């Protein structure tokens, strides 16, 4: 069992790290927007961590998505797609971390099996964001005629990854 103070601190640190990634991505595209985004993001984060079973987590995810979307750079370079992958992964980690925080009792220790399943699922979804950004970067750099085939291959890879995730995290499986 993982003590409640340890896993809760790790989850809060994951949310704070995701906020930093969102600020970094927003700041690379439009640095002048940071003075507006930072206080709103801080208030939403405090609200989400204080009341993870309420509307706070939803508000934080919306602020993160709008903060990155409002400052988004064009996705025509590998760097643009890498920033999109980082932002997508940050939002996914925020959502999953706050879901765990809101669904597990406040003073309860976390079983190692639950932590392992959560970690596997979070890693798989982050890799889906990275794979989607990689496919987008590849599609931006290839001729237009290849796009349908590239999309089909990317969709098959994402489906295979999610199938493996489902198979690995079902109760009673390794």
mmCIF file with all atom_site columns, N, CA, C and O in Angstrom, residues 82-126:
data_model
loop_
_atom_site.group_PDB
_atom_site.id
_atom_site.type_symbol
_atom_site.label_atom_id
_atom_site.label_alt_id
_atom_site.label_comp_id
_atom_site.label_asym_id
_atom_site.label_entity_id
_atom_site.label_seq_id
_atom_site.pdbx_PDB_ins_code
_atom_site.Cartn_x
_atom_site.Cartn_y
_atom_site.Cartn_z
_atom_site.occupancy
_atom_site.B_iso_or_equiv
_atom_site.pdbx_formal_charge
_atom_site.auth_seq_id
_atom_site.auth_comp_id
_atom_site.auth_asym_id
_atom_site.auth_atom_id
_atom_site.pdbx_PDB_model_num
ATOM 1   N N  . UNK A 1 82  ? 5.147   18.847 -31.783 1.00 0.00 ? 82  UNK A N  1
ATOM 2   C CA . UNK A 1 82  ? 5.699   18.437 -30.488 1.00 0.00 ? 82  UNK A CA 1
ATOM 3   C C  . UNK A 1 82  ? 5.050   19.224 -29.353 1.00 0.00 ? 82  UNK A C  1
ATOM 4   O O  . UNK A 1 82  ? 4.735   18.659 -28.290 1.00 0.00 ? 82  UNK A O  1
ATOM 5   N N  . UNK A 1 83  ? 4.832   20.517 -29.572 1.00 0.00 ? 83  UNK A N  1
ATOM 6   C CA . UNK A 1 83  ? 4.138   21.310 -28.553 1.00 0.00 ? 83  UNK A CA 1
ATOM 7   C C  . UNK A 1 83  ? 2.695   20.849 -28.380 1.00 0.00 ? 83  UNK A C  1
ATOM 8   O O  . UNK A 1 83  ? 2.176   20.810 -27.259 1.00 0.00 ? 83  UNK A O  1
ATOM 9   N N  . UNK A 1 84  ? 2.054   20.482 -29.478 1.00 0.00 ? 84  UNK A N  1
ATOM 10  C CA . UNK A 1 84  ? 0.684   19.962 -29.388 1.00 0.00 ? 84  UNK A CA 1
ATOM 11  C C  . UNK A 1 84  ? 0.658   18.659 -28.605 1.00 0.00 ? 84  UNK A C  1
ATOM 12  O O  . UNK A 1 84  ? -0.256  18.425 -27.793 1.00 0.00 ? 84  UNK A O  1
ATOM 13  N N  . UNK A 1 85  ? 1.640   17.792 -28.823 1.00 0.00 ? 85  UNK A N  1
ATOM 14  C CA . UNK A 1 85  ? 1.708   16.528 -28.077 1.00 0.00 ? 85  UNK A CA 1
ATOM 15  C C  . UNK A 1 85  ? 1.941   16.786 -26.603 1.00 0.00 ? 85  UNK A C  1
ATOM 16  O O  . UNK A 1 85  ? 1.325   16.140 -25.745 1.00 0.00 ? 85  UNK A O  1
ATOM 17  N N  . UNK A 1 86  ? 2.811   17.728 -26.279 1.00 0.00 ? 86  UNK A N  1
ATOM 18  C CA . UNK A 1 86  ? 3.075   18.051 -24.876 1.00 0.00 ? 86  UNK A CA 1
ATOM 19  C C  . UNK A 1 86  ? 1.822   18.599 -24.201 1.00 0.00 ? 86  UNK A C  1
ATOM 20  O O  . UNK A 1 86  ? 1.489   18.215 -23.071 1.00 0.00 ? 86  UNK A O  1
ATOM 21  N N  . UNK A 1 87  ? 1.117   19.481 -24.891 1.00 0.00 ? 87  UNK A N  1
ATOM 22  C CA . UNK A 1 87  ? -0.105  20.046 -24.325 1.00 0.00 ? 87  UNK A CA 1
ATOM 23  C C  . UNK A 1 87  ? -1.183  18.973 -24.159 1.00 0.00 ? 87  UNK A C  1
ATOM 24  O O  . UNK A 1 87  ? -1.855  18.916 -23.122 1.00 0.00 ? 87  UNK A O  1
ATOM 25  N N  . UNK A 1 88  ? -1.327  18.112 -25.158 1.00 0.00 ? 88  UNK A N  1
ATOM 26  C CA . UNK A 1 88  ? -2.313  17.029 -25.049 1.00 0.00 ? 88  UNK A CA 1
ATOM 27  C C  . UNK A 1 88  ? -1.994  16.083 -23.915 1.00 0.00 ? 88  UNK A C  1
ATOM 28  O O  . UNK A 1 88  ? -2.882  15.677 -23.149 1.00 0.00 ? 88  UNK A O  1
ATOM 29  N N  . UNK A 1 89  ? -0.733  15.739 -23.770 1.00 0.00 ? 89  UNK A N  1
ATOM 30  C CA . UNK A 1 89  ? -0.327  14.856 -22.680 1.00 0.00 ? 89  UNK A CA 1
ATOM 31  C C  . UNK A 1 89  ? -0.563  15.518 -21.332 1.00 0.00 ? 89  UNK A C  1
ATOM 32  O O  . UNK A 1 89  ? -0.998  14.865 -20.374 1.00 0.00 ? 89  UNK A O  1
ATOM 33  N N  . UNK A 1 90  ? -0.307  16.816 -21.233 1.00 0.00 ? 90  UNK A N  1
ATOM 34  C CA . UNK A 1 90  ? -0.519  17.526 -19.971 1.00 0.00 ? 90  UNK A CA 1
ATOM 35  C C  . UNK A 1 90  ? -1.993  17.530 -19.578 1.00 0.00 ? 90  UNK A C  1
ATOM 36  O O  . UNK A 1 90  ? -2.335  17.310 -18.414 1.00 0.00 ? 90  UNK A O  1
ATOM 37  N N  . UNK A 1 91  ? -2.858  17.760 -20.530 1.00 0.00 ? 91  UNK A N  1
ATOM 38  C CA . UNK A 1 91  ? -4.297  17.772 -20.232 1.00 0.00 ? 91  UNK A CA 1
ATOM 39  C C  . UNK A 1 91  ? -4.771  16.373 -19.835 1.00 0.00 ? 91  UNK A C  1
ATOM 40  O O  . UNK A 1 91  ? -5.562  16.221 -18.890 1.00 0.00 ? 91  UNK A O  1
ATOM 41  N N  . UNK A 1 92  ? -4.276  15.346 -20.511 1.00 0.00 ? 92  UNK A N  1
ATOM 42  C CA . UNK A 1 92  ? -4.651  13.972 -20.162 1.00 0.00 ? 92  UNK A CA 1
ATOM 43  C C  . UNK A 1 92  ? -4.173  13.627 -18.751 1.00 0.00 ? 92  UNK A C  1
ATOM 44  O O  . UNK A 1 92  ? -4.912  13.049 -17.954 1.00 0.00 ? 92  UNK A O  1
ATOM 45  N N  . UNK A 1 93  ? -2.948  13.986 -18.430 1.00 0.00 ? 93  UNK A N  1
ATOM 46  C CA . UNK A 1 93  ? -2.419  13.707 -17.091 1.00 0.00 ? 93  UNK A CA 1
ATOM 47  C C  . UNK A 1 93  ? -3.227  14.460 -16.037 1.00 0.00 ? 93  UNK A C  1
ATOM 48  O O  . UNK A 1 93  ? -3.537  13.908 -14.976 1.00 0.00 ? 93  UNK A O  1
ATOM 49  N N  . UNK A 1 94  ? -3.586  15.704 -16.306 1.00 0.00 ? 94  UNK A N  1
ATOM 50  C CA . UNK A 1 94  ? -4.411  16.468 -15.366 1.00 0.00 ? 94  UNK A CA 1
ATOM 51  C C  . UNK A 1 94  ? -5.734  15.768 -15.123 1.00 0.00 ? 94  UNK A C  1
ATOM 52  O O  . UNK A 1 94  ? -6.154  15.587 -13.975 1.00 0.00 ? 94  UNK A O  1
ATOM 53  N N  . UNK A 1 95  ? -6.385  15.380 -16.193 1.00 0.00 ? 95  UNK A N  1
ATOM 54  C CA . UNK A 1 95  ? -7.678  14.710 -16.065 1.00 0.00 ? 95  UNK A CA 1
ATOM 55  C C  . UNK A 1 95  ? -7.562  13.418 -15.254 1.00 0.00 ? 95  UNK A C  1
ATOM 56  O O  . UNK A 1 95  ? -8.335  13.190 -14.321 1.00 0.00 ? 95  UNK A O  1
ATOM 57  N N  . UNK A 1 96  ? -6.595  12.587 -15.597 1.00 0.00 ? 96  UNK A N  1
ATOM 58  C CA . UNK A 1 96  ? -6.467  11.310 -14.896 1.00 0.00 ? 96  UNK A CA 1
ATOM 59  C C  . UNK A 1 96  ? -6.047  11.493 -13.441 1.00 0.00 ? 96  UNK A C  1
ATOM 60  O O  . UNK A 1 96  ? -6.532  10.779 -12.559 1.00 0.00 ? 96  UNK A O  1
ATOM 61  N N  . UNK A 1 97  ? -5.162  12.433 -13.180 1.00 0.00 ? 97  UNK A N  1
ATOM 62  C CA . UNK A 1 97  ? -4.714  12.667 -11.806 1.00 0.00 ? 97  UNK A CA 1
ATOM 63  C C  . UNK A 1 97  ? -5.864  13.170 -10.937 1.00 0.00 ? 97  UNK A C  1
ATOM 64  O O  . UNK A 1 97  ? -6.055  12.699 -9.807  1.00 0.00 ? 97  UNK A O  1
ATOM 65  N N  . UNK A 1 98  ? -6.651  14.095 -11.453 1.00 0.00 ? 98  UNK A N  1
ATOM 66  C CA . UNK A 1 98  ? -7.761  14.620 -10.667 1.00 0.00 ? 98  UNK A CA 1
ATOM 67  C C  . UNK A 1 98  ? -8.892  13.608 -10.534 1.00 0.00 ? 98  UNK A C  1
ATOM 68  O O  . UNK A 1 98  ? -9.608  13.604 -9.531  1.00 0.00 ? 98  UNK A O  1
ATOM 69  N N  . UNK A 1 99  ? -9.031  12.728 -11.512 1.00 0.00 ? 99  UNK A N  1
ATOM 70  C CA . UNK A 1 99  ? -10.019 11.651 -11.386 1.00 0.00 ? 99  UNK A CA 1
ATOM 71  C C  . UNK A 1 99  ? -9.627  10.699 -10.262 1.00 0.00 ? 99  UNK A C  1
ATOM 72  O O  . UNK A 1 99  ? -10.464 10.300 -9.455  1.00 0.00 ? 99  UNK A O  1
ATOM 73  N N  . UNK A 1 100 ? -8.359  10.345 -10.190 1.00 0.00 ? 100 UNK A N  1
ATOM 74  C CA . UNK A 1 100 ? -7.882  9.488  -9.102  1.00 0.00 ? 100 UNK A CA 1
ATOM 75  C C  . UNK A 1 100 ? -8.041  10.201 -7.763  1.00 0.00 ? 100 UNK A C  1
ATOM 76  O O  . UNK A 1 100 ? -8.502  9.603  -6.786  1.00 0.00 ? 100 UNK A O  1
ATOM 77  N N  . UNK A 1 101 ? -7.705  11.467 -7.715  1.00 0.00 ? 101 UNK A N  1
ATOM 78  C CA . UNK A 1 101 ? -7.807  12.238 -6.482  1.00 0.00 ? 101 UNK A CA 1
ATOM 79  C C  . UNK A 1 101 ? -9.258  12.342 -6.013  1.00 0.00 ? 101 UNK A C  1
ATOM 80  O O  . UNK A 1 101 ? -9.540  12.251 -4.817  1.00 0.00 ? 101 UNK A O  1
ATOM 81  N N  . UNK A 1 102 ? -10.174 12.508 -6.956  1.00 0.00 ? 102 UNK A N  1
ATOM 82  C CA . UNK A 1 102 ? -11.580 12.658 -6.599  1.00 0.00 ? 102 UNK A CA 1
ATOM 83  C C  . UNK A 1 102 ? -12.294 11.352 -6.310  1.00 0.00 ? 102 UNK A C  1
ATOM 84  O O  . UNK A 1 102 ? -13.293 11.322 -5.597  1.00 0.00 ? 102 UNK A O  1
ATOM 85  N N  . UNK A 1 103 ? -11.793 10.253 -6.840  1.00 0.00 ? 103 UNK A N  1
ATOM 86  C CA . UNK A 1 103 ? -12.510 8.986  -6.684  1.00 0.00 ? 103 UNK A CA 1
ATOM 87  C C  . UNK A 1 103 ? -11.989 8.137  -5.533  1.00 0.00 ? 103 UNK A C  1
ATOM 88  O O  . UNK A 1 103 ? -12.678 7.216  -5.092  1.00 0.00 ? 103 UNK A O  1
ATOM 89  N N  . UNK A 1 104 ? -10.796 8.426  -5.033  1.00 0.00 ? 104 UNK A N  1
ATOM 90  C CA . UNK A 1 104 ? -10.227 7.625  -3.953  1.00 0.00 ? 104 UNK A CA 1
ATOM 91  C C  . UNK A 1 104 ? -10.434 8.373  -2.647  1.00 0.00 ? 104 UNK A C  1
ATOM 92  O O  . UNK A 1 104 ? -10.256 9.583  -2.600  1.00 0.00 ? 104 UNK A O  1
ATOM 93  N N  . UNK A 1 105 ? -10.809 7.681  -1.578  1.00 0.00 ? 105 UNK A N  1
ATOM 94  C CA . UNK A 1 105 ? -11.026 8.366  -0.293  1.00 0.00 ? 105 UNK A CA 1
ATOM 95  C C  . UNK A 1 105 ? -9.790  9.150  0.158   1.00 0.00 ? 105 UNK A C  1
ATOM 96  O O  . UNK A 1 105 ? -8.655  8.724  -0.055  1.00 0.00 ? 105 UNK A O  1
ATOM 97  N N  . UNK A 1 106 ? -10.037 10.272 0.795   1.00 0.00 ? 106 UNK A N  1
ATOM 98  C CA . UNK A 1 106 ? -8.988  11.227 1.139   1.00 0.00 ? 106 UNK A CA 1
ATOM 99  C C  . UNK A 1 106 ? -7.874  10.625 1.986   1.00 0.00 ? 106 UNK A C  1
ATOM 100 O O  . UNK A 1 106 ? -6.705  10.875 1.753   1.00 0.00 ? 106 UNK A O  1
ATOM 101 N N  . UNK A 1 107 ? -8.182  9.869  2.985   1.00 0.00 ? 107 UNK A N  1
ATOM 102 C CA . UNK A 1 107 ? -7.156  9.351  3.894   1.00 0.00 ? 107 UNK A CA 1
ATOM 103 C C  . UNK A 1 107 ? -6.842  7.868  3.661   1.00 0.00 ? 107 UNK A C  1
ATOM 104 O O  . UNK A 1 107 ? -6.189  7.247  4.492   1.00 0.00 ? 107 UNK A O  1
ATOM 105 N N  . UNK A 1 108 ? -7.280  7.339  2.546   1.00 0.00 ? 108 UNK A N  1
ATOM 106 C CA . UNK A 1 108 ? -7.047  5.922  2.264   1.00 0.00 ? 108 UNK A CA 1
ATOM 107 C C  . UNK A 1 108 ? -5.727  5.721  1.539   1.00 0.00 ? 108 UNK A C  1
ATOM 108 O O  . UNK A 1 108 ? -5.355  6.509  0.667   1.00 0.00 ? 108 UNK A O  1
ATOM 109 N N  . UNK A 1 109 ? -5.036  4.664  1.920   1.00 0.00 ? 109 UNK A N  1
ATOM 110 C CA . UNK A 1 109 ? -3.812  4.295  1.203   1.00 0.00 ? 109 UNK A CA 1
ATOM 111 C C  . UNK A 1 109 ? -4.192  3.703  -0.150  1.00 0.00 ? 109 UNK A C  1
ATOM 112 O O  . UNK A 1 109 ? -5.283  3.165  -0.329  1.00 0.00 ? 109 UNK A O  1
ATOM 113 N N  . UNK A 1 110 ? -3.276  3.801  -1.092  1.00 0.00 ? 110 UNK A N  1
ATOM 114 C CA . UNK A 1 110 ? -3.531  3.336  -2.456  1.00 0.00 ? 110 UNK A CA 1
ATOM 115 C C  . UNK A 1 110 ? -2.842  1.998  -2.673  1.00 0.00 ? 110 UNK A C  1
ATOM 116 O O  . UNK A 1 110 ? -1.627  1.896  -2.484  1.00 0.00 ? 110 UNK A O  1
ATOM 117 N N  . UNK A 1 111 ? -3.580  0.963  -3.062  1.00 0.00 ? 111 UNK A N  1
ATOM 118 C CA . UNK A 1 111 ? -2.939  -0.328 -3.343  1.00 0.00 ? 111 UNK A CA 1
ATOM 119 C C  . UNK A 1 111 ? -1.978  -0.212 -4.527  1.00 0.00 ? 111 UNK A C  1
ATOM 120 O O  . UNK A 1 111 ? -2.212  0.549  -5.468  1.00 0.00 ? 111 UNK A O  1
ATOM 121 N N  . UNK A 1 112 ? -0.916  -0.993 -4.486  1.00 0.00 ? 112 UNK A N  1
ATOM 122 C CA . UNK A 1 112 ? 0.077   -0.967 -5.556  1.00 0.00 ? 112 UNK A CA 1
ATOM 123 C C  . UNK A 1 112 ? -0.533  -1.368 -6.898  1.00 0.00 ? 112 UNK A C  1
ATOM 124 O O  . UNK A 1 112 ? -0.158  -0.830 -7.936  1.00 0.00 ? 112 UNK A O  1
ATOM 125 N N  . UNK A 1 113 ? -1.479  -2.308 -6.888  1.00 0.00 ? 113 UNK A N  1
ATOM 126 C CA . UNK A 1 113 ? -2.132  -2.724 -8.134  1.00 0.00 ? 113 UNK A CA 1
ATOM 127 C C  . UNK A 1 113 ? -2.907  -1.590 -8.782  1.00 0.00 ? 113 UNK A C  1
ATOM 128 O O  . UNK A 1 113 ? -2.883  -1.417 -10.005 1.00 0.00 ? 113 UNK A O  1
ATOM 129 N N  . UNK A 1 114 ? -3.584  -0.796 -7.971  1.00 0.00 ? 114 UNK A N  1
ATOM 130 C CA . UNK A 1 114 ? -4.323  0.353  -8.500  1.00 0.00 ? 114 UNK A CA 1
ATOM 131 C C  . UNK A 1 114 ? -3.364  1.388  -9.071  1.00 0.00 ? 114 UNK A C  1
ATOM 132 O O  . UNK A 1 114 ? -3.603  1.938  -10.150 1.00 0.00 ? 114 UNK A O  1
ATOM 133 N N  . UNK A 1 115 ? -2.280  1.640  -8.364  1.00 0.00 ? 115 UNK A N  1
ATOM 134 C CA . UNK A 1 115 ? -1.283  2.603  -8.857  1.00 0.00 ? 115 UNK A CA 1
ATOM 135 C C  . UNK A 1 115 ? -0.666  2.112  -10.162 1.00 0.00 ? 115 UNK A C  1
ATOM 136 O O  . UNK A 1 115 ? -0.444  2.901  -11.090 1.00 0.00 ? 115 UNK A O  1
ATOM 137 N N  . UNK A 1 116 ? -0.411  0.811  -10.258 1.00 0.00 ? 116 UNK A N  1
ATOM 138 C CA . UNK A 1 116 ? 0.170   0.257  -11.480 1.00 0.00 ? 116 UNK A CA 1
ATOM 139 C C  . UNK A 1 116 ? -0.803  0.374  -12.647 1.00 0.00 ? 116 UNK A C  1
ATOM 140 O O  . UNK A 1 116 ? -0.424  0.789  -13.742 1.00 0.00 ? 116 UNK A O  1
ATOM 141 N N  . UNK A 1 117 ? -2.067  0.026  -12.435 1.00 0.00 ? 117 UNK A N  1
ATOM 142 C CA . UNK A 1 117 ? -3.066  0.144  -13.504 1.00 0.00 ? 117 UNK A CA 1
ATOM 143 C C  . UNK A 1 117 ? -3.235  1.597  -13.934 1.00 0.00 ? 117 UNK A C  1
ATOM 144 O O  . UNK A 1 117 ? -3.307  1.904  -15.116 1.00 0.00 ? 117 UNK A O  1
ATOM 145 N N  . UNK A 1 118 ? -3.275  2.516  -12.972 1.00 0.00 ? 118 UNK A N  1
ATOM 146 C CA . UNK A 1 118 ? -3.424  3.926  -13.296 1.00 0.00 ? 118 UNK A CA 1
ATOM 147 C C  . UNK A 1 118 ? -2.223  4.397  -14.107 1.00 0.00 ? 118 UNK A C  1
ATOM 148 O O  . UNK A 1 118 ? -2.375  5.107  -15.094 1.00 0.00 ? 118 UNK A O  1
ATOM 149 N N  . UNK A 1 119 ? -1.030  4.004  -13.698 1.00 0.00 ? 119 UNK A N  1
ATOM 150 C CA . UNK A 1 119 ? 0.187   4.413  -14.407 1.00 0.00 ? 119 UNK A CA 1
ATOM 151 C C  . UNK A 1 119 ? 0.202   3.876  -15.830 1.00 0.00 ? 119 UNK A C  1
ATOM 152 O O  . UNK A 1 119 ? 0.573   4.593  -16.772 1.00 0.00 ? 119 UNK A O  1
ATOM 153 N N  . UNK A 1 120 ? -0.187  2.618  -16.007 1.00 0.00 ? 120 UNK A N  1
ATOM 154 C CA . UNK A 1 120 ? -0.229  2.038  -17.350 1.00 0.00 ? 120 UNK A CA 1
ATOM 155 C C  . UNK A 1 120 ? -1.237  2.759  -18.237 1.00 0.00 ? 120 UNK A C  1
ATOM 156 O O  . UNK A 1 120 ? -0.964  3.045  -19.404 1.00 0.00 ? 120 UNK A O  1
ATOM 157 N N  . UNK A 1 121 ? -2.403  3.050  -17.687 1.00 0.00 ? 121 UNK A N  1
ATOM 158 C CA . UNK A 1 121 ? -3.417  3.731  -18.472 1.00 0.00 ? 121 UNK A CA 1
ATOM 159 C C  . UNK A 1 121 ? -2.992  5.158  -18.811 1.00 0.00 ? 121 UNK A C  1
ATOM 160 O O  . UNK A 1 121 ? -3.172  5.615  -19.945 1.00 0.00 ? 121 UNK A O  1
ATOM 161 N N  . UNK A 1 122 ? -2.400  5.843  -17.855 1.00 0.00 ? 122 UNK A N  1
ATOM 162 C CA . UNK A 1 122 ? -1.930  7.206  -18.123 1.00 0.00 ? 122 UNK A CA 1
ATOM 163 C C  . UNK A 1 122 ? -0.829  7.193  -19.176 1.00 0.00 ? 122 UNK A C  1
ATOM 164 O O  . UNK A 1 122 ? -0.840  8.004  -20.106 1.00 0.00 ? 122 UNK A O  1
ATOM 165 N N  . UNK A 1 123 ? 0.107   6.260  -19.048 1.00 0.00 ? 123 UNK A N  1
ATOM 166 C CA . UNK A 1 123 ? 1.201   6.181  -20.022 1.00 0.00 ? 123 UNK A CA 1
ATOM 167 C C  . UNK A 1 123 ? 0.664   5.860  -21.415 1.00 0.00 ? 123 UNK A C  1
ATOM 168 O O  . UNK A 1 123 ? 1.114   6.440  -22.408 1.00 0.00 ? 123 UNK A O  1
ATOM 169 N N  . UNK A 1 124 ? -0.295  4.964  -21.502 1.00 0.00 ? 124 UNK A N  1
ATOM 170 C CA . UNK A 1 124 ? -0.853  4.612  -22.807 1.00 0.00 ? 124 UNK A CA 1
ATOM 171 C C  . UNK A 1 124 ? -1.554  5.804  -23.444 1.00 0.00 ? 124 UNK A C  1
ATOM 172 O O  . UNK A 1 124 ? -1.392  6.057  -24.650 1.00 0.00 ? 124 UNK A O  1
ATOM 173 N N  . UNK A 1 125 ? -2.315  6.556  -22.673 1.00 0.00 ? 125 UNK A N  1
ATOM 174 C CA . UNK A 1 125 ? -3.004  7.711  -23.242 1.00 0.00 ? 125 UNK A CA 1
ATOM 175 C C  . UNK A 1 125 ? -2.035  8.822  -23.621 1.00 0.00 ? 125 UNK A C  1
ATOM 176 O O  . UNK A 1 125 ? -2.239  9.514  -24.620 1.00 0.00 ? 125 UNK A O  1
ATOM 177 N N  . UNK A 1 126 ? -0.972  8.989  -22.847 1.00 0.00 ? 126 UNK A N  1
ATOM 178 C CA . UNK A 1 126 ? 0.043   9.964  -23.222 1.00 0.00 ? 126 UNK A CA 1
ATOM 179 C C  . UNK A 1 126 ? 0.714   9.537  -24.525 1.00 0.00 ? 126 UNK A C  1
ATOM 180 O O  . UNK A 1 126 ? 0.971   10.359 -25.413 1.00 0.00 ? 126 UNK A O  1
#
